[in-house]
Each structure stands twice: as structure tokens, then as C-alpha cells.
Short mmCIF file of C-alpha atoms and ligand atoms in Angstrom, two decimals:
data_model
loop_
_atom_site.label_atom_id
_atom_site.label_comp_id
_atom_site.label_asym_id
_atom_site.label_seq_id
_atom_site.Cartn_x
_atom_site.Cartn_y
_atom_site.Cartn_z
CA UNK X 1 23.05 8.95 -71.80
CA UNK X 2 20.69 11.83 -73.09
CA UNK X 3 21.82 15.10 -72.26
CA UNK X 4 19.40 17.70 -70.96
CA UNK X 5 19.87 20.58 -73.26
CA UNK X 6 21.10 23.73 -71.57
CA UNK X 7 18.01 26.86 -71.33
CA UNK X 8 18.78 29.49 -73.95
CA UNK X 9 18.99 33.20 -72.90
CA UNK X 10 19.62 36.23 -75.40
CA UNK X 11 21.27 39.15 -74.37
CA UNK X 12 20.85 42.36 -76.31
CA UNK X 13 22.59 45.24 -76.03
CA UNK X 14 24.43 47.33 -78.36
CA UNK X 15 27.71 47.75 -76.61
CA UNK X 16 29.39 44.90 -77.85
CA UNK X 17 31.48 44.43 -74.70
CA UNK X 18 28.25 44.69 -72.27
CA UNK X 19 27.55 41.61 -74.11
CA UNK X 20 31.15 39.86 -73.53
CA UNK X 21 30.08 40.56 -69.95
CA UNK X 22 26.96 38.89 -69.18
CA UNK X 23 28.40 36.07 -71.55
CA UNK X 24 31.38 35.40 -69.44
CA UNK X 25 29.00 35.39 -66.39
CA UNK X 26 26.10 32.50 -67.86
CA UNK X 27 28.18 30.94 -70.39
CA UNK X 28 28.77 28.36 -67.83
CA UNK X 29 25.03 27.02 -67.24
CA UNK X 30 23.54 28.72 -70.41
CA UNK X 31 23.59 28.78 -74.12
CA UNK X 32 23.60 32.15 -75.01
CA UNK X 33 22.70 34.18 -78.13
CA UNK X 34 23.00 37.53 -78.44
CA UNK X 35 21.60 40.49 -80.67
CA UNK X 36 23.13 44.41 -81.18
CA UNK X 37 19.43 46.11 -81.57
CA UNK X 38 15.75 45.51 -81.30
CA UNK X 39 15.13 44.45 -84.77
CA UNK X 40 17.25 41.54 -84.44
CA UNK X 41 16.28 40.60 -81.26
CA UNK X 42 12.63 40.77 -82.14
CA UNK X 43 13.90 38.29 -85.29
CA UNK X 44 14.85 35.63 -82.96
CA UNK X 45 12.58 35.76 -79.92
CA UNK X 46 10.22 34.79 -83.24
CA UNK X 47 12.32 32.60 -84.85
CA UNK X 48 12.82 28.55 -84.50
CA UNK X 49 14.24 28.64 -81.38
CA UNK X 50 13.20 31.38 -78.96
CA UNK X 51 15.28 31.84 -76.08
CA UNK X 52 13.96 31.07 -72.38
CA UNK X 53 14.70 34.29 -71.38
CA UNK X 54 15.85 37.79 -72.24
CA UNK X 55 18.21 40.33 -71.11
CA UNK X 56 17.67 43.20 -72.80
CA UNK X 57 19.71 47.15 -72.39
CA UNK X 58 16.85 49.33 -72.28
CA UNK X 59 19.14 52.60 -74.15
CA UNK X 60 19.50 51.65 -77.89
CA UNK X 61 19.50 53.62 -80.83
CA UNK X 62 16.27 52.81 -82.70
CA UNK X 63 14.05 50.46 -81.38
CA UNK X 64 14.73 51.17 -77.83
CA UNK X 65 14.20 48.20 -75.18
CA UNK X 66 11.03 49.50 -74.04
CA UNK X 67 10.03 49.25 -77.63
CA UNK X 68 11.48 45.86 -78.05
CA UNK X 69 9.55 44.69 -74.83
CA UNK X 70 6.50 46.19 -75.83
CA UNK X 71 6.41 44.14 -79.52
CA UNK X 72 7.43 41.06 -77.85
CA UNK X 73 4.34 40.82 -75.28
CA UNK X 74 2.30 41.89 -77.87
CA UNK X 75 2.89 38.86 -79.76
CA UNK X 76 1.57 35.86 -78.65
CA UNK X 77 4.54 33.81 -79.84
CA UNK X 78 6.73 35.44 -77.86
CA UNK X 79 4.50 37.56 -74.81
CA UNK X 80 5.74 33.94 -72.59
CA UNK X 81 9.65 34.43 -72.64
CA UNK X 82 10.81 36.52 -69.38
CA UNK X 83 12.48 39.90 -70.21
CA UNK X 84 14.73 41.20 -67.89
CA UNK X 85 15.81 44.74 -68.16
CA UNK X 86 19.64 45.30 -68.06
CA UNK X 87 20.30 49.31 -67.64
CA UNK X 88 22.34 51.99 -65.76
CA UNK X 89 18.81 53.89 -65.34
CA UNK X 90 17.71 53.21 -61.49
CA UNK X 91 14.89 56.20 -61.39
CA UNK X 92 11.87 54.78 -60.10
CA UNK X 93 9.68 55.87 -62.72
CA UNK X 94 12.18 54.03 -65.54
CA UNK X 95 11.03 50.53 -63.82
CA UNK X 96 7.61 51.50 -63.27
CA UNK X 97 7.33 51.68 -67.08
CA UNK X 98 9.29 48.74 -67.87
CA UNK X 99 7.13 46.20 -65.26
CA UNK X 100 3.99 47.77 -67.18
CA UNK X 101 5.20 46.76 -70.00
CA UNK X 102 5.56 42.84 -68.66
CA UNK X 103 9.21 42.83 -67.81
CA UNK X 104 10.26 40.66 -65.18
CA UNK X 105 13.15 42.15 -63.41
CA UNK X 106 15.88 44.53 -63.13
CA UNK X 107 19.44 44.48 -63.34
CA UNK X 108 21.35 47.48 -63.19
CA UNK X 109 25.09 48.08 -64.43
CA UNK X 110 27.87 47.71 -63.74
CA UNK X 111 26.31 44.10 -63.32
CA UNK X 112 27.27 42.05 -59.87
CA UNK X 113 27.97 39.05 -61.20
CA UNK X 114 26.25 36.78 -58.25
CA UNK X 115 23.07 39.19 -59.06
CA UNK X 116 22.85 38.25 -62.33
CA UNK X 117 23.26 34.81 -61.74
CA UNK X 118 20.78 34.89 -59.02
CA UNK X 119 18.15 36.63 -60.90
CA UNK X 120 18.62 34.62 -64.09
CA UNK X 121 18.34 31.23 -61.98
CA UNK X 122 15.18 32.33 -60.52
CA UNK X 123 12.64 34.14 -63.43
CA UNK X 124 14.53 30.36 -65.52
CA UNK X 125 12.66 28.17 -62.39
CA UNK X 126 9.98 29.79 -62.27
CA UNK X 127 9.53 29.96 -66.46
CA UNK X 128 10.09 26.56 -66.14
CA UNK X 129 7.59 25.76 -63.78
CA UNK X 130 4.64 28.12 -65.72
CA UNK X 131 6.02 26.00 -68.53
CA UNK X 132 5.06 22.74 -66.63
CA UNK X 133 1.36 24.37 -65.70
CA UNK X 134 0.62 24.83 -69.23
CA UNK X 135 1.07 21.71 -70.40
CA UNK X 136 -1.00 19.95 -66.89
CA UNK X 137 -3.50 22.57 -68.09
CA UNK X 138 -3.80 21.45 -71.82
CA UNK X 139 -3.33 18.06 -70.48
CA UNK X 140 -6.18 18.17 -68.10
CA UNK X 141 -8.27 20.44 -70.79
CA UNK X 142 -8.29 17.44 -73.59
CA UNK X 143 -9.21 15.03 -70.47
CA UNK X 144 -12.31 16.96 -70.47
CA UNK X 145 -13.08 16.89 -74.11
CA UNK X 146 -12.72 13.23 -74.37
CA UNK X 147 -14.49 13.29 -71.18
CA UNK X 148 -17.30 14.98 -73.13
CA UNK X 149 -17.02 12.85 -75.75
CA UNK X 150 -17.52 9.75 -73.32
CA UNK X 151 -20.76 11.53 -71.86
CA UNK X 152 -21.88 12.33 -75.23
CA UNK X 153 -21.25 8.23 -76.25
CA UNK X 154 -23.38 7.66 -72.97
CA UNK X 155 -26.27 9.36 -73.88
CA UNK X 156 -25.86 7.76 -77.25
CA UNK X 157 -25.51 4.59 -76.33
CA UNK X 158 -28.43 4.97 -73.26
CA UNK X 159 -30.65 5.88 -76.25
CA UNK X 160 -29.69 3.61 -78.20
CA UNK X 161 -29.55 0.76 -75.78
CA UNK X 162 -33.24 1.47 -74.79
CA UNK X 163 -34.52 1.69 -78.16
CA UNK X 164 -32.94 -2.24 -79.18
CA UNK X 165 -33.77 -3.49 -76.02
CA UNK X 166 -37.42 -4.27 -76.57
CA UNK X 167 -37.28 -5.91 -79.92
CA UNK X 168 -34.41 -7.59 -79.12
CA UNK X 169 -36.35 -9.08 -75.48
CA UNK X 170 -38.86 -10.06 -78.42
CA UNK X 171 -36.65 -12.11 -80.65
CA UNK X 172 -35.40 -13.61 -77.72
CA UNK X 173 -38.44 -15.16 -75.90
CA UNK X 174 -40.29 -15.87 -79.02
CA UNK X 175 -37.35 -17.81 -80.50
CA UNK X 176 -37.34 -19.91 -77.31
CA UNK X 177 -41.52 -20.74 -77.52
CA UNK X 178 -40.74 -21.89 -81.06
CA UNK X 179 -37.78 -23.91 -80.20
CA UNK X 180 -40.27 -25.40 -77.57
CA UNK X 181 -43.33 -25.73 -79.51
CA UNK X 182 -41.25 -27.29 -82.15
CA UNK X 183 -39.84 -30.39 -79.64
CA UNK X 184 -43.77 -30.79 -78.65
CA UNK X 185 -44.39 -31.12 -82.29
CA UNK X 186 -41.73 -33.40 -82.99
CA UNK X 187 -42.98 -35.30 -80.41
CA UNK X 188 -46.54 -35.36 -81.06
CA UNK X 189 -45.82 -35.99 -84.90
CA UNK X 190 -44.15 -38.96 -83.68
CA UNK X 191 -46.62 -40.80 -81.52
CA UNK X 192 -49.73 -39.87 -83.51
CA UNK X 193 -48.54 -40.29 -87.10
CA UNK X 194 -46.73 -43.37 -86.67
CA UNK X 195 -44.40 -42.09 -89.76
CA UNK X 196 -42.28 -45.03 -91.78
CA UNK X 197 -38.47 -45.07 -91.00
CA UNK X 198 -37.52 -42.87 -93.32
CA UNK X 199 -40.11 -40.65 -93.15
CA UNK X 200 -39.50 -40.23 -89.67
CA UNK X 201 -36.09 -39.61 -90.14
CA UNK X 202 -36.78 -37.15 -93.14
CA UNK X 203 -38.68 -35.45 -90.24
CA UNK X 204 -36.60 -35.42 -87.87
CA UNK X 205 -33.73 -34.00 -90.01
CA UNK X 206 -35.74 -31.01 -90.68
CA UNK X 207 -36.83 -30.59 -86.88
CA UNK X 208 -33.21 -30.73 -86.10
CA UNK X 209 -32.29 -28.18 -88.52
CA UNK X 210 -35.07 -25.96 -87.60
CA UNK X 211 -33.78 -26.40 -84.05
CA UNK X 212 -30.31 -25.56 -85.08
CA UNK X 213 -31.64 -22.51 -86.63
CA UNK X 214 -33.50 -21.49 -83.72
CA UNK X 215 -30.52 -21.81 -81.57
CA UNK X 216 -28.28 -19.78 -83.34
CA UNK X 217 -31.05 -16.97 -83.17
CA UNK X 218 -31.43 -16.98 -79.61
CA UNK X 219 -27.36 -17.65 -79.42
CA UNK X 220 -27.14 -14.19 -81.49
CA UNK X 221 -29.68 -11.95 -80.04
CA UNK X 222 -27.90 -13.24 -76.35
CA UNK X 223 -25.05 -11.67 -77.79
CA UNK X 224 -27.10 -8.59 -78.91
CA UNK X 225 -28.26 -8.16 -75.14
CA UNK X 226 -25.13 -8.55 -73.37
CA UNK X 227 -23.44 -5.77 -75.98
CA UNK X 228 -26.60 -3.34 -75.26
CA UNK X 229 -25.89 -4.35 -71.47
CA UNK X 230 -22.20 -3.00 -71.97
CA UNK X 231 -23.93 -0.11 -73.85
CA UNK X 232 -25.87 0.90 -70.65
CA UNK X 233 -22.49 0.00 -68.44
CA UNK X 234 -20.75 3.13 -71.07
CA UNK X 235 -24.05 5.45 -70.30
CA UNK X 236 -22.59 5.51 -66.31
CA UNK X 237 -19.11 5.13 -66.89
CA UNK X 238 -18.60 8.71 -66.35
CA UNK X 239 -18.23 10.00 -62.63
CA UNK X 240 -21.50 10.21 -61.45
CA UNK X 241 -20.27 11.00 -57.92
CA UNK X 242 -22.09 13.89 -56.18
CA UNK X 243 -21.37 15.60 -53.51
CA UNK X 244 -21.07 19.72 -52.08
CA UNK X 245 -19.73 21.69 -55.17
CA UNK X 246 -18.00 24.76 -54.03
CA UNK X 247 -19.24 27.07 -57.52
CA UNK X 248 -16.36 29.56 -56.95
CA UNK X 249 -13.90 26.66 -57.27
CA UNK X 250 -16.07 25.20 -60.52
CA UNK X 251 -15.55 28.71 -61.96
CA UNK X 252 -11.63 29.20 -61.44
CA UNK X 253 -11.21 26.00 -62.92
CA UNK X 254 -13.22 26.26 -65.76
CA UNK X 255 -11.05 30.14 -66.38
CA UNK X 256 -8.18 28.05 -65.85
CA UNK X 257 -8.91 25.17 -68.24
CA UNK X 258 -9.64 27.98 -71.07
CA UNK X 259 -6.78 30.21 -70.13
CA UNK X 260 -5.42 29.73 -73.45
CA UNK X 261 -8.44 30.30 -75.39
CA UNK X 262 -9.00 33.37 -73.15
CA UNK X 263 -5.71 34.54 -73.75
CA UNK X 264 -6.51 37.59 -76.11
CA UNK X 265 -10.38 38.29 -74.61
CA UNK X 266 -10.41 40.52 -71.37
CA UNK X 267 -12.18 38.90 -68.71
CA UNK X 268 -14.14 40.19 -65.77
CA UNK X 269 -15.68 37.94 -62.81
CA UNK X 270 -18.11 39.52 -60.92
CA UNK X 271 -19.11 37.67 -57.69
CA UNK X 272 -20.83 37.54 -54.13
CA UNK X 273 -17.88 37.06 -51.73
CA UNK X 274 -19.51 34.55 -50.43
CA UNK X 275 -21.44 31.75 -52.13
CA UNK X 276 -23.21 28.60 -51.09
CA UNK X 277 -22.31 25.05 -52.62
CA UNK X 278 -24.40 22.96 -54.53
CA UNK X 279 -24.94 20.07 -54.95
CA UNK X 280 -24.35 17.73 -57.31
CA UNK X 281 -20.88 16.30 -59.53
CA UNK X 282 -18.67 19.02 -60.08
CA UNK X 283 -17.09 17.72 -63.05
CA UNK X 284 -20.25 18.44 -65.45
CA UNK X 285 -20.69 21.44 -63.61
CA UNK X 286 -17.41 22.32 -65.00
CA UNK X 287 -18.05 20.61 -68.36
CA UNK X 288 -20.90 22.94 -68.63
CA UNK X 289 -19.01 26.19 -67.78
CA UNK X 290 -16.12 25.39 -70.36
CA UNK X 291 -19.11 24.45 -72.99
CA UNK X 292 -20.29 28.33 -72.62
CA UNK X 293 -16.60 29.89 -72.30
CA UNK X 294 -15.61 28.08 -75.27
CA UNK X 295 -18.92 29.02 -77.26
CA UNK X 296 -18.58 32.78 -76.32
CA UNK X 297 -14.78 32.65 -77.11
CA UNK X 298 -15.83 30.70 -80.63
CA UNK X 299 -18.50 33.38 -81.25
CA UNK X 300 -15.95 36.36 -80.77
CA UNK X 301 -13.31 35.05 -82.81
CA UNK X 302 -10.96 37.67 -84.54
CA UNK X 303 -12.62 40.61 -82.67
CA UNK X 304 -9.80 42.66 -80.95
CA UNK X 305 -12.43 44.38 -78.49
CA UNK X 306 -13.29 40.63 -77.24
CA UNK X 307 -15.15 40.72 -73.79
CA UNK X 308 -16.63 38.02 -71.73
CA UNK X 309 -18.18 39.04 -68.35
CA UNK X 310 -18.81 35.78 -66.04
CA UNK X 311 -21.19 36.71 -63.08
CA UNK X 312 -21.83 34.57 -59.97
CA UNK X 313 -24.76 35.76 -57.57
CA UNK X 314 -26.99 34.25 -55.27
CA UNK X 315 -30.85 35.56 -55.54
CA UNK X 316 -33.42 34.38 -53.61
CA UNK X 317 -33.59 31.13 -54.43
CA UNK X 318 -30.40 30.48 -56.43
CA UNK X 319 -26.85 30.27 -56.96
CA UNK X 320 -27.18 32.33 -60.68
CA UNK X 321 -23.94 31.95 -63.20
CA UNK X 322 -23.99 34.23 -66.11
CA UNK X 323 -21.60 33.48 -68.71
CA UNK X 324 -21.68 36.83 -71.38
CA UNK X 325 -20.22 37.82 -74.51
CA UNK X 326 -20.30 40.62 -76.74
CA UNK X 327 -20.25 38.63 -79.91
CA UNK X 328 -22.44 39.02 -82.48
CA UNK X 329 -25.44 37.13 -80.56
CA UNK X 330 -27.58 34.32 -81.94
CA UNK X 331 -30.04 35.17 -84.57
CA UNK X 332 -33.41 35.48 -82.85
CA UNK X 333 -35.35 32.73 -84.71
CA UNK X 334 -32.39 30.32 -83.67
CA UNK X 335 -32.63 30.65 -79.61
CA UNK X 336 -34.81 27.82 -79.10
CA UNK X 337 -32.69 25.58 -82.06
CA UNK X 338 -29.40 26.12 -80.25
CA UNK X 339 -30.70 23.45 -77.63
CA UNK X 340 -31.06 20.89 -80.21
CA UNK X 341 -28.61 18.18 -80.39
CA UNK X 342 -26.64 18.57 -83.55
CA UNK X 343 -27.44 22.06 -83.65
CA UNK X 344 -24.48 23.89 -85.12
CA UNK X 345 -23.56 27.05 -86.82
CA UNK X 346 -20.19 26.08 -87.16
CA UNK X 347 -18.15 24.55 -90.15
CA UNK X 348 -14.96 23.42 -88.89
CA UNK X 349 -14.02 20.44 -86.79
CA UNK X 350 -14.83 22.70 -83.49
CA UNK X 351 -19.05 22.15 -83.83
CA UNK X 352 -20.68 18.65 -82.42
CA UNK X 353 -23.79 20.96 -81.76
CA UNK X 354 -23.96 18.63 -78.80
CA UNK X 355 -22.29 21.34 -76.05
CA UNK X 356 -25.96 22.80 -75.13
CA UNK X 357 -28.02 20.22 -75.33
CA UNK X 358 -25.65 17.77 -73.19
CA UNK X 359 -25.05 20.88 -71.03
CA UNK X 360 -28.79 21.85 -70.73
CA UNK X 361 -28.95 17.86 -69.64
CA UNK X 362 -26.29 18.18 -66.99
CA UNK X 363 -27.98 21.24 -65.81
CA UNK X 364 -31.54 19.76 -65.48
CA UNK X 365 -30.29 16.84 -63.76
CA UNK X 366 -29.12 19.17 -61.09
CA UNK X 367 -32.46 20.44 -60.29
CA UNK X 368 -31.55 23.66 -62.35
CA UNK X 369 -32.29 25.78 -65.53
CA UNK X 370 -30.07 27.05 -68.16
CA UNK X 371 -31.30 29.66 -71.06
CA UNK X 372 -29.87 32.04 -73.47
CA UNK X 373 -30.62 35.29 -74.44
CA UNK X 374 -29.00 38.45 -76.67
CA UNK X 375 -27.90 41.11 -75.09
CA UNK X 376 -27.77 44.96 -76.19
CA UNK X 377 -25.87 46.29 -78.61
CA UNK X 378 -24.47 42.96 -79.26
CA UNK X 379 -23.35 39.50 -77.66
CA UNK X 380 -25.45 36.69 -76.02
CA UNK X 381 -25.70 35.86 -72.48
CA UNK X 382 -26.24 32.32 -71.03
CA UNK X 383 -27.66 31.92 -67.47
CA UNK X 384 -27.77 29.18 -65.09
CA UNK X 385 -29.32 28.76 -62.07
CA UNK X 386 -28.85 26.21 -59.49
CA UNK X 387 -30.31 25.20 -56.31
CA UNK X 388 -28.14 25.68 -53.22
CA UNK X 389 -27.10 22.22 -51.41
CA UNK X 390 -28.56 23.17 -48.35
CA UNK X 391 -32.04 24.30 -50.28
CA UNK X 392 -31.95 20.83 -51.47
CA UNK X 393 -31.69 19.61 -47.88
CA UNK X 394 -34.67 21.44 -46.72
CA UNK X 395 -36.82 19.97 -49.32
CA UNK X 396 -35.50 16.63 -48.47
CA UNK X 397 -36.19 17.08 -45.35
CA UNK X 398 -39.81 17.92 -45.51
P1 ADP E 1 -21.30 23.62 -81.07
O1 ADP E 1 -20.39 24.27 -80.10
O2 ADP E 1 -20.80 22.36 -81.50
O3 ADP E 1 -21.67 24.46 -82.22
P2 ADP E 1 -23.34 24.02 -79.07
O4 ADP E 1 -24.50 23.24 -78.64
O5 ADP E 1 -22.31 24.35 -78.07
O6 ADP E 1 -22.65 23.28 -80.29
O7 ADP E 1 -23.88 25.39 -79.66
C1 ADP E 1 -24.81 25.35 -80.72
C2 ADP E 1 -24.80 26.63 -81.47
O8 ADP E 1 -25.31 27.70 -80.65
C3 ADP E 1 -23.44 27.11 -81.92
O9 ADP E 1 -23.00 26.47 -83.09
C4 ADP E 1 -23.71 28.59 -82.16
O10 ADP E 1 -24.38 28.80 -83.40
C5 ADP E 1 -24.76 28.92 -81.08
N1 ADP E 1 -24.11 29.58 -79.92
C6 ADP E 1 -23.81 29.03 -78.75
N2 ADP E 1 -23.23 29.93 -77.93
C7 ADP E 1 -23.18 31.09 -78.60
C8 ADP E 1 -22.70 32.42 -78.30
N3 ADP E 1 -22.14 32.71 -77.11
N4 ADP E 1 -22.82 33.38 -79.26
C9 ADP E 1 -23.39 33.09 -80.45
N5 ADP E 1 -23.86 31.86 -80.80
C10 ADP E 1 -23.76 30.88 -79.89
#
């Protein structure tokens, strides 16, 4: 039977015999690893196998644990892994500084060993269960990229379906006359020529072949409509549902979706408390938001001073979502190209170029408008706007 490997926890402290301690209490349920200073630790919360969690002595000489905690949620490989704080220290101000700094929890010494246990149990759970978020996250992330993809297939495929449709209804019905002019012919040849035997059968030989052909031609371009049938079938097969859209919700789970991408950008949402819902499928809505959070991410790439600002306000008429960067901006003779399918300023595998222009799509469809402008010093701005569902009711209505 597979065993379920045992959660890893490092312990660093450099009093040798604090470390005996804590060992004897979670060598039980945990494998444990343990390091005399900060360097070390540091060396194998970034090595292969990083530990689940981290007890760490806050007095050490050199790197101190404040200083140890402070590297380690600076890095991104290693800002995830729980640090709890293991120290005789129990001023007020001493924790202050070390939950600042991202630490978890306290423990104080002489160590209880139920406490430990306790504590250790619970920041494990609920690492475990962040742990599980992440990966429904990603999970549910790459659902909507191939769910883009699909959409971009669709309007593909409508295209393309329209565009073989009409010679193809051609081929079709003129191959049929012919087959039926040609049995009128054969026919008529027949009774008004009076051919010999074997001329008639010569004849007839060749009308059957001709026939033959025929068939096969309107056998084939059957084929052809039925496969540009399925093509229009892949244009819907996308939710198409509609229904209220609460635009708050849209927004915390596009942020959510991107949380990784957003991981080193500060982020501010600025919105009404209240907001009205539209209407319409709230999975493009969402497609569309991610499109923009993942262009203004893409477009501030390497910058430490990354910003986005996403706004959500209702004007008069609107429900208004501003998605802004402060990027470099798009070059001014390039805002109108950015709509453009293909469009792309990027040379990697991220660029399609098809994010705006199926997003611009999405937005139209819901009775809305989308543009993009640059904003001062630097960074571009993307705003949508969006009827209110009960807007759309009125005009219904009347
Ligand atoms: P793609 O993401 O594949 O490049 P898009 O349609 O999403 O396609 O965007 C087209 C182009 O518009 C991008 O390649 C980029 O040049 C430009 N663009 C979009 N958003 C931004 C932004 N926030 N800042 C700067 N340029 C942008």
C-alpha cells in the first residue's frame, strides 16, 4: 500500500538541545530537519525539498530570525512555507514585528509540549488546505485558457463555416441538375437516335460513369456540409447561458484566477459599495477581465514598482470597469491595431493577439464598449462599460 509521506518541518535554533526538544515533541507525526543559523536554514527552505513549515528561534548570532524570516518571504520560492517564531521574548512589540514580517505564530519557551503540537497541527492544515486552493486555482485558470481557445476555434470555425457554405450549397445543387439532366439525356438519346447495340451500350457506359462521377461529388460535398454543420455546432459550444452577472463577483474571480501572476504587482480595487448586475454570461465577462489583467501584468514584466489599479463605478448610464497599469503604455500609432486579431507585440508563446479582439467581441455582444488609452507618466488603461441588467429591462420593456 502507498504510504502518505509524513509533512516536513525544520527547526532552527542554535542551541543544539532547544532542537533535541521540539524533535522529541514532532518526531512522532513529522520528519524533521533542522539547521544551527540563518544561513543554513535559508539553504534549505531553497533547496530540493523545502520543509512545510518552520520553527525558527528568533535570538541567533548573525542572521537573526527576523532576518531569516524577512529573506524567506522575500523569495518567492519560499514566501509560502509557514514560519513560526520559537523565542523566550513575549514583549508585545517583539511579535508585532515578527507578524509584519509574515510569521504565522508564536511559541514561547520553555515550550508546552501540547502547544506546540497544537500549533504545528493547525498552521500544517491550514498550509495544506492553501496548498489545495492553489492548485483548484491553476486548475480552474488553464480551464479558462482552453476555454479561450475553444471560443477563439468558434469564431474561427463560424467564419470559416460561413465562408464554405455558399460554394459548397453550389456544388451541391448543381451536381444534382446535372445528374438529372444527364438521365433526361440518356433517355432522350435513346428514343430519338435509335443507336445500334453497341453503340447504345458504348453510351450508356459513359452515362453511367458520368453518373458515378456525379455521385461521388454530391456524396463528397454532403460530407463537406455536415463537417461545416459540426463547425457551426463548435461556434456555440461554449456556454452561452446568460443571466444577472453580479460584476463584483466577476472581478474577485478574475483577481483570484491571476493571483499568481499578480503575486509580485501591488494591487488596488477601487469600487462603489454597491453595484448593479448585468446582464449577460459571466464567464466571458470574466474571460475578458483576465485578458486585461494578464496584458497589464505581461506589459509590466520585471518592473519592481509594478502597479495595477482595477476600478469599478457606476456613472450615469453604466457599470464602468477600468483595468490600469503603469507599464510602459502602447505606442500611440498602435491603439487602434491592438484590436486587430493577430495583433501582437509579443514574441514568446504568451501572444495569440486574439485577447482584444475576442474580448472587444464579448464586450459588444453585451450591449457594451471597451477602449484603451495611455495614461500619464506611463501605463495604459482599458475601460469597459456595460449596461446595467435592469437598464436593459427598461428598454425591453418599451
Ligand atoms: P496578445 O496578448 O496575444 O498579445 P492581445 O489582443 O491581448 O494579444 O493584445 C494585443 C497587443 O496589445 C499586445 O501584444 C500588446 O502589444 C498590446 N497591449 C495590450 N494590453 C496592453 C497593456 N496593458 N500595456 C501595453 N500594451 C498592451
Amino acid at each position: 500500500m502507498a504510504q502518505i509521506e509524513k509533512q516536513m518541518i525544520l527547526i532552527v535554533d542554535d542551541t543544539p538541545e532547544n532542537i533535541d526538544v521540539l524533535d522529541g515533541i514532532l518526531r512522532a507525526n513529522y520528519r524533521i530537519k533542522a539547521a544551527l543559523d540563518g544561513e543554513s536554514a535559508l539553504k534549505i527552505a531553497l533547496g530540493k525539498q523545502p520543509p512545510d513549515l518552520i520553527l525558527l528561534d528568533v535570538m541567533m548570532p548573525g542572521m537573526n530570525g527576523y532576518d531569516v524570516c524577512r529573506s524567506l518571504k522575500e523569495n518567492t520560492a519560499s514566501q509560502s512555507i509557514p514560519v513560526i517564531f520559537v523565542t523566550a521574548k513575549k514583549q508585545v512589540e517583539d511579535e508585532t514585528l515578527g507578524f509584519e514580517l509574515g510569521a504565522v505564530d508564536y511559541i514561547t519557551k520553555p515550550v508546552e509540549p501540547a502547544v506546540v503540537k497544537a500549533r504545528v497541527r493547525t498552521h500544517i492544515e491550514l498550509k495544506r488546505h492553501r496548498d489545495h486552493m492553489e492548485t483548484l486555482a491553476q486548475t480552474r485558470a488553464q480551464q479558462l485558457i482552453h476555454a479561450e481557445r475553444l471560443s477563439t476555434m468558434g469564431l474561427l470555425s463560424a467564419g470559416l463555416a460561413h465562408e464554405i457554405n455558399n460554394p459548397l450549397t453550389y456544388i451541391h445543387s448543381y451536381a444534382e441538375y446535372v445528374r438529372d439532366d444527364l438521365e433526361a439525356l440518356q433517355a432522350e438519346f435513346n428514343g430519338i437516335l435509335n443507336p445500334s447495340e453497341s453503340t447504345k451500350e458504348s453510351v450508356d457506359s459513359r452515362f453511367l460513369d458520368c453518373k458515378e462521377s456525379i455521385a461521388e461529388i454530391i456524396r463528397g460535398s454532403q460530407r463537406i456540409m455536415s463537417l461545416v454543420e459540426n463547425m457551426k455546432h463548435l461556434s456555440r459550444a461554449d456556454d452561452q447561458s446568460r443571466g444577472r452577472v453580479d460584476i463584483v463577483q466577476c472581478i474577485e474571480n478574475a483577481m483570484k484566477l491571476c493571483q499568481f501572476d499578480l503575486k509580485l504587482i501591488q494591487v488596488t480595487l477601487d469600487r462603489d459599495d454597491v453595484l448593479p448586475d448585468i446582464m449577460g454570461n459571466r464567464q466571458q465577462i470574466e474571460q475578458v477581465l483576465i485578458n486585461l489583467i494578464k496584458n497589464a501584468v505581461d506589459a509590466m514584466e520585471n518592473d519592481p514598482s509594478a502597479a495595477l489599479i482595477l476600478t469599478a463605478k457606476m456613472d450615469e448610464k453604466s457599470v464602468r470597469i477600468t483595468v490600469a497599469d503603469n507599464g510602459p503604455g502602447i505606442p500611440e500609432d498602435k491603439l487602434s491595431s491592438i484590436w486587430e486579431a493577430f495583433y501582437t507585440t509579443k514574441t514568446d508563446e504568451k501572444g495569440t493577439g486574439l485577447g482584444l479582439s475576442i474580448s472587444k467581441g464579448i464586450i459588444e455582444d453585451h450591449g457594451g464598449s471597451i477602449r484603451g488609452s495611455n495614461i500619464t507618466p506611463h501605463g495604459a488603461s482599458f475601460t469597459i462599460e456595460l449596461p446595467p441588467a435592469d437598464a436593459l429591462d427598461f428598454v425591453q420593456e418599451i
